[in-house]
Coordinates of C-alpha atoms in Angstrom, one line a residue:
X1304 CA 95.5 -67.3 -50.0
X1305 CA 95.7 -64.4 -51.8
X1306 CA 98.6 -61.8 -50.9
X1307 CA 97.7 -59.6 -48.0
X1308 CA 99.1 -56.3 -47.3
X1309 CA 99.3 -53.8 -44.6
X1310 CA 101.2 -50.8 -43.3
X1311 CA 103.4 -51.0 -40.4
X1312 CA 103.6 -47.4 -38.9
X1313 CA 106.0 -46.1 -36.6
X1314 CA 105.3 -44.0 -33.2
X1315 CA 107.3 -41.1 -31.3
X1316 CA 106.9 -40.7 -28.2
X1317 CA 105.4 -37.5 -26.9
X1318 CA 106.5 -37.6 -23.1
X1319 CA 108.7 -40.4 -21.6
X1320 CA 109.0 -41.0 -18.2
X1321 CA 110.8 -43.7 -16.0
X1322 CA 109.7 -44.4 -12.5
X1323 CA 112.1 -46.8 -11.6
X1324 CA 114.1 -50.6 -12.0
X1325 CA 111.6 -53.1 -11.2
X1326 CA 112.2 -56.6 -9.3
X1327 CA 111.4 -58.3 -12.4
X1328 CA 114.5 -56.7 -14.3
X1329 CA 112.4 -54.3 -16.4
X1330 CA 111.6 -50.6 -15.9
X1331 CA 108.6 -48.8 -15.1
X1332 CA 107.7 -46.7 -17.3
X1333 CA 104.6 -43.7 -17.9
X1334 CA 105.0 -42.5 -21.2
X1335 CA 102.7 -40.6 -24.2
X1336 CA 103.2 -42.7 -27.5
X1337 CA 101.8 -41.8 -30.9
X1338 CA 101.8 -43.7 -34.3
X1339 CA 102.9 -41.5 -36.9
X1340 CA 102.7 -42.2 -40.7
X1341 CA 106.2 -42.9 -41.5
X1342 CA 105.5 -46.7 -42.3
X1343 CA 107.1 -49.9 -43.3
X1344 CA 104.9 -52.1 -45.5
X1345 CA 104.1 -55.8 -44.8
X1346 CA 103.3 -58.3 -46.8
X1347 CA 102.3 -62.2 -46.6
X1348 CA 101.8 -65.1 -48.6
X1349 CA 100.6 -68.2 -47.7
X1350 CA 103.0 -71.0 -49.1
X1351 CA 103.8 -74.7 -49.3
X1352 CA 107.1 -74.1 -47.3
X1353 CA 107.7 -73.3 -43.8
X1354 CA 107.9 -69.5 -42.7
X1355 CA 110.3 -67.2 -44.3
X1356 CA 111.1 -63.7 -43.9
X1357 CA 112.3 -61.6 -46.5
X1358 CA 113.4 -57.5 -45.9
X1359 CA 115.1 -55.2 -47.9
X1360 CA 116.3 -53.4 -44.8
X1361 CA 117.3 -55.0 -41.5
X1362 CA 119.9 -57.9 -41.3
X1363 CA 118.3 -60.9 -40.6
X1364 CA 120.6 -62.9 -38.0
X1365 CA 120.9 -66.0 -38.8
X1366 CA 120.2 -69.5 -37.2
X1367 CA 117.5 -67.9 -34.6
X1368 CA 113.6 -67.5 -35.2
X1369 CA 112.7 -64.0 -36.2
X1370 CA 110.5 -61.8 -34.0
X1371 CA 107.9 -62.5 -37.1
X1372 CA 108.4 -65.8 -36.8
X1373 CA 108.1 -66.0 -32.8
X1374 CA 104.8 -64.1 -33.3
X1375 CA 103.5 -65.8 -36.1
X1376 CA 103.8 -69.4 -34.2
X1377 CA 102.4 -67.4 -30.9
X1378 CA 99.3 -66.1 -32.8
X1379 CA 98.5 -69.6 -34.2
X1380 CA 98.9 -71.4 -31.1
X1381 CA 96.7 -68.5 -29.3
X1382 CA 94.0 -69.2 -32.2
X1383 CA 94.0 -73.3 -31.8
X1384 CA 95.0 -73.2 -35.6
X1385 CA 97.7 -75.4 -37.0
X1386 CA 100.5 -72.9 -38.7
X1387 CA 100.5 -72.6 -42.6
X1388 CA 103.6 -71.9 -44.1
X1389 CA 104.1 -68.1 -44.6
X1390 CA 106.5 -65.9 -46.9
X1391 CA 106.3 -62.7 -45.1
X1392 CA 108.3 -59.4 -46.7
X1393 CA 109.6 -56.3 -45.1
X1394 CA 109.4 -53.4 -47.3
X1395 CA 111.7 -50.4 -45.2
X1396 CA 111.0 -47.5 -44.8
X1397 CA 111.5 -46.6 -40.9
X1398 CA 115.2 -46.4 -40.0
X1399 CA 115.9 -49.2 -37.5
X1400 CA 117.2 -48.2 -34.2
X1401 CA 116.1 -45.3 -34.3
X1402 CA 113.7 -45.1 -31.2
X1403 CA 110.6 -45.3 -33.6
X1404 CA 109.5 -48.9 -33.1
X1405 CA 110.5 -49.3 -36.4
X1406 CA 110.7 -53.5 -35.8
X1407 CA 108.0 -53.5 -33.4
X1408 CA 105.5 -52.1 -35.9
X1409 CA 106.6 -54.5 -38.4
X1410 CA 105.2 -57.1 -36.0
X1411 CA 102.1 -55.7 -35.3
X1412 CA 101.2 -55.3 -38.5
X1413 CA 102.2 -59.1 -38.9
X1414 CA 99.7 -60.1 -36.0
X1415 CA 96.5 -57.9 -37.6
X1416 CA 96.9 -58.9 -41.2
X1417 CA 97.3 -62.9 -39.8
X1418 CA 93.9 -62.1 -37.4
X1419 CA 91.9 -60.6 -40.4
X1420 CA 93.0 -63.8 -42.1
X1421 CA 93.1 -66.3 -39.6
X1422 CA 90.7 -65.2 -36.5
X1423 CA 88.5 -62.7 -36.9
X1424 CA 86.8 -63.6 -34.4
X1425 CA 90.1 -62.6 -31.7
X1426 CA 89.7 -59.8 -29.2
X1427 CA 92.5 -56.6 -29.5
X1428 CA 93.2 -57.8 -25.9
X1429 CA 94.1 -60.6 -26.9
X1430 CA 95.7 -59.9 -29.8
X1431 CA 98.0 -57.1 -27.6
X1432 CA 98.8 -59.9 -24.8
X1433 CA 100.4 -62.1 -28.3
X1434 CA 102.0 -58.9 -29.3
X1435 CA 104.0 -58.5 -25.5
X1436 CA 105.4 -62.5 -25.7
X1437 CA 107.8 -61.0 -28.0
X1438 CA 108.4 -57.8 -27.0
X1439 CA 107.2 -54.4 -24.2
X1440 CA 106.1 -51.9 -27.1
X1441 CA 104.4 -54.5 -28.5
X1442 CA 100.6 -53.6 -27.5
X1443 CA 100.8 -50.2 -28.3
X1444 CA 102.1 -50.8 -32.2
X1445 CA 99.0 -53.0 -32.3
X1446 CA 97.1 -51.1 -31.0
X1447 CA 97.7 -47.5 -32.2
X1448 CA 96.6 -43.9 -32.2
X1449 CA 97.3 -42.2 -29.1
X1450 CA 98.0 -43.7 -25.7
X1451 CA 99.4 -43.6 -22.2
X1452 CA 101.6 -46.5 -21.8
X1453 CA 102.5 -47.5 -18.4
X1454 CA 103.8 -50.7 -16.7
X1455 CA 106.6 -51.9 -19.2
X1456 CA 105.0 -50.1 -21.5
X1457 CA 102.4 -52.2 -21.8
X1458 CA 99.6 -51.1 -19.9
X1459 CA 97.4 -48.8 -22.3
X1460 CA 94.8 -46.4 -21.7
X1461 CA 93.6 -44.5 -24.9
X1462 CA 94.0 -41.1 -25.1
X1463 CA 91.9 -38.5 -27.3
X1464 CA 93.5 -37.9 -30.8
X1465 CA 96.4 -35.6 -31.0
X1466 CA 95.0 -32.1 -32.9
X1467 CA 95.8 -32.3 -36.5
X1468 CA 99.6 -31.4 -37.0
X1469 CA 102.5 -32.2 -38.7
X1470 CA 106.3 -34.1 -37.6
X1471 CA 109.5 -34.0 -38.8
X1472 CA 111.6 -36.5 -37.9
X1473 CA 115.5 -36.5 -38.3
X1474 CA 117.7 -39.3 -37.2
X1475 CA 121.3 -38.8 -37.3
X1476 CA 124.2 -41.2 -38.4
X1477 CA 124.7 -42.9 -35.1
X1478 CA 123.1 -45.4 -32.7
X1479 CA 122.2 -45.3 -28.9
X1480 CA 122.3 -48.7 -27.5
X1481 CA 119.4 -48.8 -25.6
X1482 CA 120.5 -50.6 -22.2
X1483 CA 123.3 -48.0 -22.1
X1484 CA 120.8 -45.2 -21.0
X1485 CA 119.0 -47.3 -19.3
X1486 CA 122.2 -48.3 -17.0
X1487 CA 122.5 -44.3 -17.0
X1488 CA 119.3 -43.4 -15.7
X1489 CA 119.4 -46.2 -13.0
X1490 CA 122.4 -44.0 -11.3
X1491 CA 120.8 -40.8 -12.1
X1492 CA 118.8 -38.0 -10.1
X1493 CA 116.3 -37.7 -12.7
X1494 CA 115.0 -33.7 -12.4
X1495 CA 113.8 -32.8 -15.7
X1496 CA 110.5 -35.4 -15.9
X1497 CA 108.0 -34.3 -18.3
X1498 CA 104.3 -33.3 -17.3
X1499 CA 102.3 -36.5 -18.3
X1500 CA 99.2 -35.4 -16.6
X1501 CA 99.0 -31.8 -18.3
X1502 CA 99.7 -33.4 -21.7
X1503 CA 96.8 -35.6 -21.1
X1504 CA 94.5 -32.7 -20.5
X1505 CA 96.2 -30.6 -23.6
X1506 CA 95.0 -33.8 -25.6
X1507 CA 91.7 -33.9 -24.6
X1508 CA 91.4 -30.2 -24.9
X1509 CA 92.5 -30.3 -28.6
X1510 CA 95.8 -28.3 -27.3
X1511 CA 98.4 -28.6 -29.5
X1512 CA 100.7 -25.8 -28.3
X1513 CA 99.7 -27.6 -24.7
X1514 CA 100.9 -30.8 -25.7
X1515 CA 103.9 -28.9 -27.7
X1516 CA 105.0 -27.5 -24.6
X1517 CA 104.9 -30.5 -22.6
X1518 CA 107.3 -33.0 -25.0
X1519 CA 109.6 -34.2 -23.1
X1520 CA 112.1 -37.5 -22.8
X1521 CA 114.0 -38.4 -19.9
X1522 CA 116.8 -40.2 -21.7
X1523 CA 117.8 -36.5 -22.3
X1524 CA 119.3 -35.9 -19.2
X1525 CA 121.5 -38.8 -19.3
X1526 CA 122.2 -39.0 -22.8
X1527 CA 126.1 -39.0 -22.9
X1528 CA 128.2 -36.1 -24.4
X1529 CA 129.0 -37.9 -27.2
X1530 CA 125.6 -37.5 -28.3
X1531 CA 125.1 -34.0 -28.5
X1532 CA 123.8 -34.2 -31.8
X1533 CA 120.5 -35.0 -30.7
X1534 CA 120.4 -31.3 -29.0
X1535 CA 121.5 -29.3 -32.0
X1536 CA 118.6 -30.9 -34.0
X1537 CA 116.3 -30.0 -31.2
X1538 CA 117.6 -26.8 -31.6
X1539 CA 117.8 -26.4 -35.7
X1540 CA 114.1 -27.8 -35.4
X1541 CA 112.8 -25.0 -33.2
X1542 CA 115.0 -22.4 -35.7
X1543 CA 113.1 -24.1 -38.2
X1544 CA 109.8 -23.1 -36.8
X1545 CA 108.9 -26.1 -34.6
X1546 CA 106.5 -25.9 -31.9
X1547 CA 108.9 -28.1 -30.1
X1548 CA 111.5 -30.9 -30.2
X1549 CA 112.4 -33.9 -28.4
X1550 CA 114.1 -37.5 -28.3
X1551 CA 111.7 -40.3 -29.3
X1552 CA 112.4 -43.3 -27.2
X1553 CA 116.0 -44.5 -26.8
X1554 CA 116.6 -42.5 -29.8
X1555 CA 118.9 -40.8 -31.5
X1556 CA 115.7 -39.7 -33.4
X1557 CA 114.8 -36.4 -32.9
X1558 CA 111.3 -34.7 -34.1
X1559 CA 109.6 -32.0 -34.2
X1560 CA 106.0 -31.0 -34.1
X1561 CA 104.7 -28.0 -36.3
X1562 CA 101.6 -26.9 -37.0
X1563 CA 101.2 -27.2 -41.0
X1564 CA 102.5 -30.1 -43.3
X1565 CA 103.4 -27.1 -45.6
X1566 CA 106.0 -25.6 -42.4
X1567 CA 107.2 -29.6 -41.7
X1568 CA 108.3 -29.7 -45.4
X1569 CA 110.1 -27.0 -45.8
X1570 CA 111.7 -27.8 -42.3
X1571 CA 112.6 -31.3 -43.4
X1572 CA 114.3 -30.1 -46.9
X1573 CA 116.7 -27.7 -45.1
X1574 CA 117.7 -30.3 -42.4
X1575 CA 118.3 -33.0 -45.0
X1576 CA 120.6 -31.2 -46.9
X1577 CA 122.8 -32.6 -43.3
X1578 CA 120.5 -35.5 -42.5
X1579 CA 119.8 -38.0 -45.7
X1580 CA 117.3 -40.1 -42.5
X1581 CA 114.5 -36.8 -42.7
X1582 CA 111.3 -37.2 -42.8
X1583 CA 107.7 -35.8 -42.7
X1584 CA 105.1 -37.6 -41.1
X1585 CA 101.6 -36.5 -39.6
X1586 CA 99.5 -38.7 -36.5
X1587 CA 97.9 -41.5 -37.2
X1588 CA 94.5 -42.7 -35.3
X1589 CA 93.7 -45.7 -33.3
X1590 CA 93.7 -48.6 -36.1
X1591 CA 90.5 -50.5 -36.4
X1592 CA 90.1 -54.3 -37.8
X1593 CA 89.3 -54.8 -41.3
X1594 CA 86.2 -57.0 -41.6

């Protein structure tokens, strides 16, 4: 097999909303997500040996199977097909926990290179419901483009194409564990929820100053004081001439959207004279098979 390739692109999310704790443990959630073209890149090589994952990023824990490796084994068992040994490498780009699905992507990437390969044959349903055995955001980094994302996050419907625009993305020097703010908004009177519905209809009437206006994360409200960061960078990002700012995900990521690459660049090189983790980055579209 000769070495296969793909990019693994990360995703902000637009508008994140949280309806509640479920009885199964997880959250319901109605958010906006878009891939953007900050990527990592993924390779894979079919070998005598069993599977192996190499990164030059993330720490690999040691004595447990990968998320690669869980998904790999799902895939071949979903396909009927005996599992070749694979070297798979992790080139880095995407900070990791960052709120940008930076791991998640990696995987998805993983499961479309392995169907070209493998299965050509397998429906992106199916190909998604692999992709959620091993983790919620799952479906949507296999998917890509633009999407609601309800349920866990795993319930899609496509949306139209953001408007052609650019994103700066900034990520200070600190992590937000994840079930933190989730714990948080669980005891919280959420007020400040941001207007799916109208950034659905700014999308499909090419609005970008609709959608702009409409950003909006709910971990916000509860993010602790300690991480007031994340609000001066929305701030400096609006300075900067952003259309607007917000959290992606869990964060601490903060981006903002502006209108012109040209306006995101010169953005990004005065905030990252603070922040070494700036980047610019511009929407990606729904990813289709390669044949």
């Amino acid at each position: 097999m000769m070495e296969m390739k793909r990019d693994a692109p990360a995703k902000v999310n637009l508008a994140l909303d949280i309806l509640g704790r479920r009885g199964d443990g997880y959250h319901e959630m109605r958010m906006v997500m878009q891939t953007v073209s900050l990527c990592d890149t993924v390779t894979v090589e079919e070998t005598a040996e069993d599977f192996s994952l190499q990164t030059d990023g993330d720490f690999i824990p040691a004595g447990k199977k990968t998320l690669e490796q869980q998904a790999a084994e799902a895939f071949f068992r979903s396909a009927g097909l005996p599992m070749p040994g694979l070297a798979v490498t992790l080139e880095k780009r995407t900070p990791a926990y960052a709120g940008m699905g930076g791991g998640s992507a990696d995987v998805a990437a993983l499961l479309r290179l392995l169907r070209d390969r493998y299965c050509p044959a397998m429906e992106d349903e199916e190909l998604e419901r692999i992709g959620l055995t091993v983790g919620s955001d799952m479906p949507f980094c296999v998917r890509g483009g633009t999407a609601l994302a309800e349920g866990r996050g795993e319930v899609l419907t496509d949306l139209p194409p953001l408007p052609p625009c650019a994103f700066v993305l900034c990520k200070p020097d600190f992590g937000i564990p994840t079930p933190t703010l989730f714990a948080r908004v669980d005891g919280a009177e959420l007020t400040d929820r941001p207007d799916v519905g109208g950034m659905a209809e700014a999308l499909a009437a090419g609005d970008l100053e609709g959608v702009a206006a409409r950003l909006g994360n709910v971990f916000e409200e509860v993010l602790p004081p300690e991480y007031g960061e994340v609000f001066r960078i929305k701030e400096r990002l609006r300075e900067l001439g952003a259309l607007n700012a917000a959290m992606s995900g869990s964060g601490p990521t903060v981006f903002g959207m502006f209108r012109r690459r040209e306006e995101a660049e010169r953005a990004a090189a005065v905030l990252k004279t603070a922040y070494a983790q700036t980047y610019v980055a511009e929407p990606v579209k729904k990813f289709v098979r390669t044949e």
